[in-house]
Structure formats: C-alpha cells, structure tokens
Amino acid sequence: LEGVEAVNWDEISFRRPLQSVQQHAYCAEDIHLISSFLDLTPLTTVETAACKLLLRVLRFLRLCDYSLEDICTILAHASAYFLDTYAQCGKQMQAGEIGNVLGTLIFIAHCYVQDETCPLNLWHKHLFWKYCPLKMLNAAVVRLMEIRRYRLRISDADLSKRLSHLYMSIAKFGTLDLRHFGRFRPSLRSTGYCKTEPTSSKETEGGGGVASSRPAMSEKEGQRASSSRLRFCM
C-alpha cells in the first residue's frame, strides 16, 4: 500500500481489523472511507475478513473506473440498506457473513446509483468466488432486495447525512470534487452496460492476490460455502 503513512489511525474507528489488512487497500484514503462506511452501520465490531473484502470491493470499483464521488454515493446507499437487513436478519447472521452481506449490498447500490454497471458475474469472479457459487450469490441479491421491499431509493436528508459523514472522513486528502457530490440522476440509469473490468483477479486482490487460473468450486464445496456463509438468504 502506497502512502500508508497518510492514514491517521487515531481517526479510524475499526482500527484493529483494518490495520491487519491494510495491504489490500487501493490507497490510504480507502482505509478511512471503509471505517467511515462501517460507522454508518449498527456494527461495533467486525472481523478482519470482512474488512479485507470491503477494501477489495473499493479496489474493484476504482479499477472499474468509478469516480470517488460515485463510490461515496454507492456506500451511502449500501449503509442505509444494511439497517433493514441487520434489523431483520442480524440475529441469524454469523460474524463471518457480515462482510459478504455488506459487499452484496454495495453491488445492489451500485446497480441503482450508476448508469454504467458491472454485472454480478464479474463481482463473483473477482470478489465472491471463494464464498459461494454464482447462483447462490444471485439468490442473496434477490433476498436482500426483498428485505428492502425493492425500494432502493433513500431520502435526500438521509443521503445528505451519510455523504457528509463519508466526506468528512476523507476531506483531508483533497480528492473529492464537490461539484459532483450529491444526488445522482436516476433518469440516466440503464442496465446491461459494463464498466471496464479489472484485467485480473490479482489486481483486485491486492497484496499478492489470487491466481486468475483458479480451480472451479465443486458442488459439495459450493453447498458448504452457501450454507455457512450466506445463510441469511435461505
């Protein structure tokens, strides 16, 4: 991780798990952004694996050429969606599932917010292939939208509050363009168009990564991963 010295660890609420996986961050700014994102959820602790996945999700979005302003808007929506998920399924979710749920909600939020989206199979290829088969990930997406009653818009007031919190956490880096920071224009949204895909799984992994030529998950492994890691969608 370049520029790790720019991280002010005293400002990081989830310092311990993020410090141990900081090498997976695209930049120092993303460590602050993920901590701020988690601040917007009811969570008080998270596992290291969850922080690793969330940092990789941000890396993935950046490598897909989404702007920082877009990423903040996506995170603001996803953090709001998690409130309903946690209220309904929090007692059923194991600690190891939290990162996968948040990552899947970020996918849903990016589909709603962006006019150019990256399809689920690429998210699975680069981020979720270890955890469950694509079919189960798709079922999880549907289940999470059902919990929201398929209402993905959040109020302007809630969006503004969440964006402000995210902005304050990274304001010192001076990379946000406030002219493009705020409510997206849903009339411009479309589906089926993919942003530029990261060239390899190694890029999105960061810190060494995984080989792109990985063996396929067996049916038994898929069933075991599905039942243990995405139980909330059953």
Backbone as a ProteinNet text record, in pm:
[ID]
protein_1_A
[PRIMARY]
LEGVEAVNWDEISFRRPLQSVQQHAYCAEDIHLISSFLDLTPLTTVETAACKLLLRVLRFLRLCDYSLEDICTILAHASAYFLDTYAQCGKQMQAGEIGNVLGTLIFIAHCYVQDETCPLNLWHKHLFWKYCPLKMLNAAVVRLMEIRRYRLRISDADLSKRLSHLYMSIAKFGTLDLRHFGRFRPSLRSTGYCKTEPTSSKETEGGGGVASSRPAMSEKEGQRASSSRLRFCM
[TERTIARY]
84.8	0	87.5	75	149.5	77.9	156.4	100.1	35.7	74.2	13.4	41.4	149.2	181.6	76.3	-7.7	-112.4	-232.8	-240.1	-352.1	-335.5	-436.6	-436.8	-514	-442	-506.3	-586.4	-556.9	-634.3	-776.8	-799.5	-932.3	-1010.4	-949.4	-1010.7	-1085.1	-1216	-1296.8	-1268.2	-1248.9	-1224.8	-1076.7	-995.6	-851.4	-788.2	-821.4	-751.8	-769.7	-894.1	-907.4	-854	-864.8	-818.5	-665.9	-601.5	-455.5	-398.3	-462.3	-408.5	-427.4	-514	-537.3	-514.4	-439.2	-419.8	-353.8	-279.7	-212.6	-310.4	-436.8	-537	-606.7	-574.3	-636.1	-572.5	-652.5	-603.2	-518.5	-559.8	-486.2	-522.9	-447	-471.1	-610.9	-658.3	-790.8	-899.6	-884.7	-987.8	-1000	-892.5	-899.5	-990.1	-974	-1061.5	-1205.6	-1221.3	-1355.4	-1430	-1363.4	-1429	-1463.5	-1375.6	-1406	-1527.9	-1534.1	-1648.8	-1776.2	-1764.7	-1878.3	-1931.6	-1842.9	-1884.4	-1944.8	-1899.2	-1957.8	-2106.9	-2146.7	-2285.5	-2375.8	-2319.9	-2396	-2412.7	-2496.8	-2511.9	-2396	-2299.6	-2191.5	-2096.1	-2050.8	-1948.5	-1816.2	-1822.1	-1701.2	-1721.9	-1613.4	-1618.4	-1495.2	-1506.9	-1394	-1296	-1171.7	-1067.6	-1105.7	-1164	-1201.8	-1301.8	-1392.4	-1490.9	-1423	-1328.7	-1255.5	-1173.7	-1113.6	-1037	-1127	-1244.6	-1335.3	-1381.4	-1414.1	-1461.7	-1353.1	-1229.5	-1119.5	-1102.6	-1120.3	-1110	-1226.5	-1343.9	-1457.9	-1427.4	-1369.9	-1333	-1226.3	-1128.9	-1025.6	-1090.4	-1184.6	-1255.1	-1328.1	-1399.4	-1473.4	-1379	-1267.6	-1170.8	-1109.9	-1077.1	-1020.1	-1122	-1250.8	-1357.1	-1381.1	-1299.7	-1300.3	-1420.7	-1478.9	-1581.6	-1512.2	-1571.9	-1513.8	-1532.3	-1453.5	-1465.2	-1601.6	-1653.6	-1785.9	-1893.2	-1882	-1976.5	-1963.6	-1840.6	-1817.3	-1878.6	-1864.3	-1924	-2076.1	-2136	-2281.2	-2326.4	-2249.9	-2279.6	-2272.5	-2167.1	-2150.2	-2260.8	-2301.1	-2408.5	-2536.9	-2572.3	-2691.5	-2677.5	-2563.2	-2544.3	-2552.5	-2498.3	-2504.3	-2648	-2730	-2871.9	-2946.3	-2915.1	-2979.2	-2947.9	-2825.9	-2784.7	-2866.8	-2919.4	-3000.9	-3119.6	-3188.4	-3303.6	-3260.2	-3150.4	-3100.7	-3063.3	-2995.1	-2949.7	-3066.5	-3163.9	-3281.5	-3358.6	-3365.2	-3443.5	-3362.6	-3234.7	-3154.7	-3031	-3011.1	-2888.6	-2863.9	-2969.2	-2953.5	-2920.1	-2955	-2928.9	-2791.2	-2735.1	-2608.1	-2491.6	-2403.9	-2280.7	-2182.6	-2083.2	-1986.1	-1917	-1892.7	-1824.9	-1907.9	-2038.6	-2127	-2134.8	-2097.8	-2118	-2052.6	-1927.6	-1857.5	-1923.1	-1970.3	-2035.9	-2168.5	-2241.6	-2368.4	-2342.7	-2246.4	-2214.8	-2164.8	-2080.4	-2030.9	-2142.7	-2238.2	-2351.1	-2441.8	-2459.7	-2539	-2471	-2338.6	-2266.8	-2291.5	-2295.4	-2329.8	-2468.6	-2566.7	-2703.2	-2707.6	-2639.1	-2638.2	-2575.3	-2470	-2404.3	-2496	-2577.9	-2673.3	-2779.4	-2820	-2922.9	-2867.4	-2748.8	-2693.3	-2633.3	-2569.6	-2489.5	-2564.5	-2530.9	-2588.4	-2507	-2381.2	-2297.8	-2259.8	-2303.5	-2285.1	-2198.8	-2142.7	-2061.2	-2144.7	-2164.9	-2257.4	-2212	-2307.7	-2284	-2178.9	-2174	-2077.1	-1933.2	-1908.3	-1773.6	-1745.2	-1844.8	-1827.9	-1796.5	-1866.2	-1840.9	-1700	-1661.5	-1530.1	-1415.9	-1427.4	-1317.3	-1326.7	-1447.4	-1464.3	-1526.8	-1619.6	-1700.4	-1681.6	-1591.5	-1583.8	-1543.6	-1473.3	-1432.7	-1548.4	-1649.8	-1750.9	-1876.2	-1913.7	-2037.1	-2043.1	-2124.5	-2145.2	-2221.9	-2212.2	-2280.5	-2431.5	-2488	-2632.2	-2675.3	-2596.4	-2630.8	-2613.3	-2511.6	-2492.2	-2610.5	-2658.7	-2775.5	-2897.8	-2913.5	-3025.3	-3011.8	-2889.5	-2866.9	-2905.8	-2873.1	-2910.5	-3062.4	-3133.2	-3279.6	-3334.8	-3280.6	-3327.3	-3306	-3191.1	-3162.4	-3254.4	-3287.7	-3381.9	-3523.7	-3557.7	-3687.9	-3699.2	-3591.3	-3592.5	-3620.8	-3569.2	-3594.6	-3727.2	-3802.9	-3926.7	-3901	-3781.4	-3737.6	-3737.2	-3730.2	-3722.7	-3577.7	-3510.1	-3366.6	-3334.5	-3433.7	-3411.1	-3411.3	-3323.2	-3326.3	-3356.2	-3403.7	-3444.6	-3325.4	-3353.3	-3246.6	-3177.3	-3255.9	-3197.4	-3103.3	-3145.9	-3062.2	-2936.6	-2953.3	-2838.1	-2738.4	-2788	-2700.6	-2622.5	-2690.8	-2625	-2513.9	-2542.5	-2443.9	-2327.4	-2356.9	-2249.9	-2159.9	-2219.4	-2140	-2043.3	-2090.4	-2003.1	-1888.2	-1919	-1814.5	-1716	-1768.7	-1683	-1587.7	-1638.2	-1553.8	-1437.7	-1456.5	-1350.3	-1233.9	-1258.8	-1151.9	-1125.8	-1184.9	-1170.6	-1024.9	-945.7	-806	-724.5	-771.6	-697.3	-717.8	-824.6	-848.1	-877.3	-934.5	-957.7	-1103	-1194	-1335.2	-1364.5	-1442.9	-1492.3	-1635.8	-1654.3	-1785	-1890.2	-1848	-1945.4	-2024.1	-1965.6	-2031.2	-2067.5	-2084.4	-2106.5	-2250	-2332.5	-2470.7	-2561.5	-2687.1	-2787.5	-2756.9	-2756.8	-2741.6	-2870.5	-2866.6	-2986	-3038.9	-3139.7	-3187	-3240.9	-3281.3	-3333.4	-3226.4	-3100.7	-2991.5	-2949.7	-3008.9	-2965	-3009.6	-2924.7	-2959.5	-2899.6	-2927.1	-2872.8	-2802.1	-2715.1	-2653.6	-2520.8	-2481.5	-2354.3	-2250.7	-2140.6	-2037.7	-1926.1	-1886.2	-1766.4	-1645.5	-1531	-1408.8	-1376.6	-1361.4	-1332.8	-1186.3	-1152.8	-1013	-951.5	-824.7	-763.6	-738.1	-733.6	-709.2	-760.9	-782.8	-821.6	-708.8	-585.9	-471	-474.1	-521.5	-532.6	-631.1	-746.9	-849	-815.1	-734.3	-695.8	-601.5	-500.8	-403.6	-313.6	-197.8	-109	-77.1	-55.5	-21.9	-134.5	-254.5	-372.2	-384.1	-480.5	-505	-479.5	-446.5	-422.1	-552.6	-547	-669.3	-711.2	-616.1	-649	-675.2	-790.1	-822.3	-909	-905.3	-991.8	-1136.8	-1226.3	-1368.9	-1410.9	-1508.1	-1559.7	-1647.4	-1622.5	-1703	-1843.3	-1936.2	-2074.3	-2080.3	-2003.7	-2003.9	-1946.6	-1837.3	-1778.7	-1875.5	-1945.2	-2041.3	-2154.9	-2205.8	-2314	-2267.6	-2145.1	-2093	-2073.4	-2016.3	-1996.2	-2129.2	-2226.1	-2357.7	-2425.1	-2422.2	-2494.1	-2425.1	-2293.5	-2222.1	-2203.7	-2199.5	-2163.8	-2278.3	-2380.3	-2491.2	-2622.6	-2621.7	-2739.3	-2854.5	-2824.6	-2930.2	-3028	-2984.8	-3072.9	-3157.1	-3144.8	-3219.9	-3365.2
-119.9	0	123.7	202.6	327.8	434.5	518	627.7	587.8	470.6	424.8	522.4	597.9	695.3	804.9	817.8	920.2	879.9	753.8	708.2	758.9	826.5	871.1	766.4	672.5	559.6	602.3	718	765.9	802	825.7	860.5	738.7	622.1	501.3	426.6	418	350.7	201.2	142.2	-2.3	-26.3	30.4	33.5	-105	-189.3	-318	-407.4	-434.2	-521.8	-459	-325.7	-260.5	-255.6	-239.2	-238.1	-369.6	-478.3	-609.9	-644.7	-570.1	-598.5	-474.5	-379.3	-253	-271.5	-380.4	-403.5	-427.9	-454.9	-479.9	-352	-239.6	-113.2	-60.3	0.4	62.6	184.4	257.1	375	400.8	488.2	517.5	573.9	649.3	709.6	605.1	488.1	384.5	327.4	327.7	280.9	372.2	502.9	598.5	582.4	559.2	550.3	427.4	313.7	192.7	205.8	264.5	285.1	375.5	480.7	572.3	501.8	418	338.3	248.4	182	94.8	174.8	299.4	386.8	409.8	403.7	430.2	309	198.7	76.9	58.2	-35.1	-60.7	-141.7	-180.1	-267.1	-194.8	-264.8	-211.3	-284.8	-407.1	-483.8	-557.9	-581.9	-660.7	-749.5	-859.4	-949.5	-895	-938.9	-897.5	-932.5	-1051.4	-1095.4	-1000.3	-944.8	-850.6	-722.9	-673.7	-553.1	-578.7	-695.2	-730.4	-728.8	-790.3	-794	-654.4	-571.4	-437.1	-352.4	-366.6	-295.3	-343.5	-472.1	-526.4	-479.2	-462	-408.7	-267	-183.7	-47.8	-51.3	-139.3	-154.4	-191.5	-285.3	-329.7	-212.6	-133.2	-19.5	83.5	106.1	202.4	151.2	22.7	-34.6	-41.4	-39.6	-30.8	113.3	203.9	344.8	423.5	383.6	467.2	581.1	698.2	813.8	801.6	876.5	875.1	926.1	1025.3	1078.2	970.8	893.8	783.5	677.5	644.5	542.1	584.3	710.1	759	748.2	780.9	770.5	625.4	534.9	391.4	345.4	384	342.7	401.4	523.9	585.6	504.7	464.1	383.3	246.1	182.2	47.7	48.2	150.9	158.2	173.5	244.8	259.3	126.6	55.3	-74.4	-172.9	-163.4	-259.4	-245.6	-127.9	-109.3	-204.8	-215.2	-305.3	-451.2	-482.4	-620.1	-663	-575.4	-609	-619.3	-531.8	-535.6	-665.7	-716.9	-837.3	-965.6	-960.5	-1083.7	-1082.2	-974.5	-962.1	-1078.1	-1129	-1238.3	-1370.3	-1380	-1502.1	-1502.7	-1384.5	-1374.2	-1406.3	-1492.4	-1518.5	-1405.5	-1391.6	-1283	-1289.6	-1411.9	-1427.5	-1389.4	-1371.5	-1335.8	-1185.4	-1106.8	-961.8	-900.7	-935.3	-877.6	-911.9	-1036.5	-1078.7	-1006	-986.5	-912.5	-768.1	-703.2	-564.5	-553	-646.3	-644	-660.8	-748.3	-769.8	-647	-580.9	-457.8	-347.1	-343.7	-245.6	-272.8	-400.9	-434.9	-381.5	-407	-361.5	-209	-140.7	5.7	58	-5.1	41.7	21.8	-84.6	-106.2	2.3	49.5	152.5	290.8	319.6	454.4	482.5	382.4	406	380	457.9	433	329	308.8	204.4	108.5	-14.5	-108.7	-226.6	-291.1	-410.2	-531.2	-629.4	-740.1	-828.9	-897.9	-978.3	-1086.4	-1141.7	-1249.8	-1200.6	-1071.9	-1017.7	-989.6	-946.7	-931.6	-1067.3	-1168.7	-1303	-1349.5	-1326.2	-1369.5	-1307.9	-1180.3	-1108.4	-1101.1	-1116.8	-1090.5	-1204.6	-1278.2	-1371.1	-1518.4	-1550.7	-1689	-1786.5	-1740.5	-1828.2	-1861.3	-1777.6	-1785.5	-1862.2	-1854.2	-1921.2	-1927.8	-2017.7	-2021.4	-1897.3	-1868	-1751.9	-1760.3	-1879.3	-1896.3	-1854.9	-1892.3	-1854.7	-1704.9	-1646.1	-1501.2	-1427.3	-1475.4	-1414.8	-1424.2	-1540	-1556.2	-1459	-1435.4	-1341.4	-1200	-1161.6	-1029.6	-1013.1	-1113.1	-1106.8	-1098.4	-1179.1	-1178.9	-1043.3	-982	-852	-744	-753	-656.4	-680.8	-806.5	-836.9	-772.3	-779	-718.3	-568.6	-504.6	-362.4	-338.9	-447	-438.9	-373.8	-397.5	-349.6	-196.9	-130.7	15.6	54.5	97.2	124.1	272.8	357	499.1	530.5	618.8	668.5	818.1	871.7	1012.1	1104.3	1223.5	1321.6	1355.5	1365.7	1401	1291.7	1166.6	1054.7	1045.6	1062.6	1058.6	1168.1	1288.8	1401.3	1375.7	1320.7	1291.3	1188.5	1086.4	979.3	1026.3	1102.6	1156.6	1250.4	1330.9	1423.8	1349.3	1239.6	1160.9	1099.4	1047.1	988	1095.6	1210.5	1318.5	1366.7	1383.7	1434.2	1340.6	1212.9	1116.9	1124.2	1176.9	1180	1321	1422.3	1560.4	1604.2	1554.8	1599.8	1558.2	1456.3	1410.2	1501	1581.2	1679.2	1622.1	1501.5	1436.2	1441.8	1483.1	1489.6	1616.4	1604.1	1718.6	1743.3	1842.9	1867	1911.3	1949.9	1986.4	1863.7	1745.3	1621.7	1533.6	1595.8	1520	1540.7	1436.6	1451.4	1352.6	1390.7	1301.4	1272.4	1145.6	1106.1	1134.7	1119.1	1143	1008.5	952.3	818.3	807.6	918.7	912.4	869.7	883.2	845.9	701.4	632.3	496.2	402.3	303.3	198.4	69.2	-41	-168.2	-236.4	-330.2	-413.6	-362.6	-240.8	-187.9	-204.4	-264.8	-294.3	-192.4	-142.9	-61.3	-147.3	-83.7	-156.2	-255.5	-381.7	-486.1	-482.6	-502	-518.5	-630.4	-614.1	-709	-844.7	-854	-983.8	-985.6	-1106.5	-1121.4	-1077.8	-1087.1	-1047.8	-899	-819	-675.7	-644.4	-707.9	-676.1	-732.1	-836.5	-893.6	-800.5	-747	-660.9	-740.9	-690.4	-755.4	-898.8	-926.2	-1061.4	-1126	-1126.2	-1168	-1316.8	-1353.9	-1493.3	-1512.3	-1632.1	-1661.3	-1655.1	-1601.8	-1592.8	-1728.7	-1821.1	-1955.3	-2045.9	-2027.3	-2099.7	-2220.3	-2324.9	-2439.3	-2405.6	-2468.1	-2444.7	-2502.3	-2437.6	-2484.8	-2607	-2713.2	-2833.4	-2810.8	-2898.9	-2884.2	-2894.8	-2989.8	-3006.8	-2884	-2829.4	-2708.5	-2592.3	-2583.4	-2475.9	-2484.5	-2605.2	-2622.7	-2587.7	-2629	-2599.8	-2450.1	-2383.1	-2238.7	-2166.3	-2213.5	-2147.8	-2154.8	-2271.1	-2288.8	-2217.6	-2204.7	-2148	-1997.1	-1942.4	-1802.9	-1713.8	-1771.7	-1689.9	-1744.6	-1783.2	-1842.6	-1744.7	-1614.1	-1515	-1515.9	-1564.5	-1557.9	-1683.3	-1776.8	-1901.4	-1880.3
0	0	0	-104.5	-110.8	-28.2	37.7	113.4	244.3	297.8	422.9	536.2	522.9	627.5	635.4	530.7	530.4	613.9	655.4	737.2	879.5	928.4	1067.5	1148.1	1206.6	1272.3	1394	1449.5	1564.3	1524.2	1394	1345.6	1298.7	1299.4	1245.2	1355.5	1344.3	1446.5	1450.9	1334.5	1324.7	1297.1	1383.1	1362.2	1358.2	1455.6	1467.4	1345.5	1300.2	1183.2	1054.9	1042.3	920.6	913.2	1026.9	1026.5	977.5	1012.7	977.8	830.3	760	617.1	531.5	582.6	511.5	375.3	356.4	228.8	114.7	146.9	43.4	-2.4	60.5	21.8	-106.6	-189.3	-311.1	-278.5	-174.5	-129.5	16.5	81	221.9	244.5	148.3	156.9	178.6	117.5	126.4	267.1	343.9	482.4	563.2	545.5	612.8	564.1	435	377.5	429	438.3	487.6	635.7	713.5	855.3	870.8	789.7	792.9	748.1	646.9	598.8	710	781.7	891.4	1006.7	1024.2	1126.8	1101	974.7	937.2	955.6	1000.4	1026.3	1176.9	1220.2	1364.4	1422.8	1342.5	1387.1	1480.7	1581	1671.5	1655.6	1604	1574.3	1442.7	1373.4	1250.5	1245.1	1174.9	1159.5	1055.8	1069.1	974.9	831.6	813.1	678.4	614.3	694	640.9	592.2	669.7	629.5	503.7	495	375.5	252.1	261.9	148.2	109.8	208.2	178.3	112.6	156.7	91.6	-52.6	-74.2	-209.2	-296.4	-235.6	-310.3	-359.8	-272.2	-314.1	-422.1	-406.6	-510	-643.6	-638.6	-758	-824.1	-745.5	-800.3	-861.6	-797.1	-851.4	-981.9	-986.1	-1108.1	-1220.7	-1184.8	-1285	-1328.3	-1274.7	-1316.4	-1266.6	-1153.5	-1090.7	-1016.1	-1021.3	-953.2	-802.7	-728.5	-583.3	-539.5	-609.5	-577.5	-595.5	-703.1	-726.2	-617.7	-581.2	-478.9	-346.6	-310	-185.1	-189.2	-302.4	-314.9	-304.8	-364.6	-355.4	-210	-139.6	0.2	88.1	60.1	139.1	126.9	5.5	-14	51.7	33.4	88.9	241.4	304.7	450.8	498.8	422.3	457.5	439.1	332.4	308.6	421.4	475.4	578.3	705.7	731.9	852.7	852.7	739.9	730.9	737.7	669.1	669.9	810.3	881.2	1016.1	1113.2	1094.7	1182.1	1165.7	1044.6	1018.4	1034.2	998.8	992.6	1081	1157.4	1235.3	1329.9	1392.4	1487.1	1417.1	1290.4	1215.5	1150.2	1127.5	1057.4	1149.6	1103.4	1173.9	1144.9	1232.6	1216.2	1080.6	1032.2	905	784.3	803.9	693.4	670.2	770	764	640.3	615.5	501.7	370.2	357.5	234	213.7	322	312.6	271.2	335.4	300.9	157.6	116.6	-20.2	-121.9	-91.3	-181.3	-185.9	-72.5	-70.2	-149.8	-148.5	-230	-377.8	-415.2	-554.4	-589.4	-501.6	-526.9	-539	-447.7	-450.4	-579.1	-624.1	-746.8	-867.8	-865.2	-974.4	-977.3	-860.1	-853.1	-885.4	-835.4	-845.7	-983	-1042.7	-1162	-1292.1	-1394	-1525.8	-1601	-1563.7	-1621.7	-1509.6	-1517.5	-1408.2	-1449.3	-1350.6	-1371.4	-1331	-1418.5	-1390.2	-1275.6	-1219	-1099.3	-1122	-1241.5	-1264.5	-1249.8	-1280.4	-1262.3	-1115.5	-1040.4	-895.9	-834.7	-880.9	-830	-867.4	-988.6	-1038	-958.3	-926.2	-863	-710.7	-655.8	-512.7	-433.3	-492.1	-413.1	-447.8	-539.3	-586	-476	-374	-264.6	-171.7	-170.7	-66.9	-107.4	-233.8	-275	-426.9	-481.3	-626.6	-673.4	-801.2	-857.6	-836.3	-848.9	-831.1	-690.7	-590.3	-453.5	-430.9	-492.6	-481.4	-543	-654.7	-717.6	-626.2	-560.1	-466.1	-349.2	-305.6	-195.6	-236.3	-359.8	-410	-407	-454.7	-456.5	-314.5	-225.3	-86.6	-20.6	-43.6	16.6	-39.1	-165.6	-221.9	-169.1	-144.7	-84.2	53.6	131	264	254.7	149.1	126.9	55	28.4	-49.2	-184.6	-237.2	-368.4	-377.3	-263.3	-261.1	-235.7	-339.4	-328.9	-313.6	-330.7	-310.9	-161.8	-120.2	17.7	13.6	122.3	123.7	102.9	52.3	32.3	163.5	271.1	400.8	450	435.3	479.1	392.9	262.7	173.5	207.5	231.1	264.1	393	492.6	619.9	601.8	526.8	506.9	420.5	316.2	233.7	312	398.7	479.5	570	629.8	717	637.2	519.6	436.1	389.7	351	303.4	412.9	533.2	641.1	671.1	648.1	679.7	582	461.1	360	308.8	372.6	324.3	319.1	412.3	419.6	297.5	225.3	108.6	-12.5	-10.8	-116	-252.6	-257.7	-387.1	-432.9	-347.2	-385.1	-463.6	-569.2	-643.2	-597.4	-512.1	-451.6	-553.8	-672.4	-775.9	-821.3	-801.4	-844.9	-725.7	-611.9	-489.6	-444.1	-455.4	-413.1	-482.5	-500.2	-557	-703.3	-739.4	-879.3	-953.9	-1084.6	-1166.4	-1216.4	-1149.6	-1185.6	-1326.7	-1386.2	-1523	-1622.5	-1584.8	-1673.4	-1656.1	-1556.8	-1530.5	-1641.2	-1670.1	-1764.4	-1712.6	-1778	-1733.7	-1848.8	-1812.1	-1913.1	-1964.7	-1929.7	-1976.6	-1867.9	-1902.7	-1802.7	-1808.3	-1694.4	-1687.1	-1721.5	-1739	-1770.2	-1659.7	-1696.6	-1598.4	-1560	-1429.7	-1391	-1474.1	-1510.7	-1602.7	-1542	-1408.5	-1346.2	-1204.3	-1152.5	-1013.1	-921.6	-969.7	-888.7	-858.8	-956.9	-935.9	-823.8	-826.3	-728	-591.6	-586.1	-457.4	-383.5	-455.3	-390.2	-298.3	-267.7	-173.1	-210	-337.4	-378.2	-455.6	-400.1	-472.8	-493.8	-575.3	-608.6	-756.6	-793.3	-934	-1010.6	-1133.5	-1213.1	-1266.2	-1280.3	-1327	-1208.3	-1141.6	-1020.9	-1054.7	-974.5	-1000	-970.3	-1042.4	-1020.3	-886.1	-821.6	-694.5	-719	-645.4	-661.8	-606.3	-645	-596.9	-445.5	-388.8	-243.5	-174.6	-228.6	-170.2	-179.8	-293.7	-310.8	-211.5	-188.5	-91.9	48.7	82.6	215.5	233.8	131.8	140	147.5	70.5	67.5	203.6	265.6	390.5	505.7	499.5	612.8	602.2	479.7	463.4	416	357.2	309.4	362.6	487.8	548.6	556.6	559.9	576.1	460.6	343.5	227.1	210.2	302.3	289.3	335.1
[MASK]
++++++++++++++++++++++++++++++++++++++++++++++++++++++++++++++++++++++++++++++++++++++++++++++++++++++++++++++++++++++++++++++++++++++++++++++++++++++++++++++++++++++++++++++++++++++++++++++++++++++++++++++++++++++++++++++++++++++++++

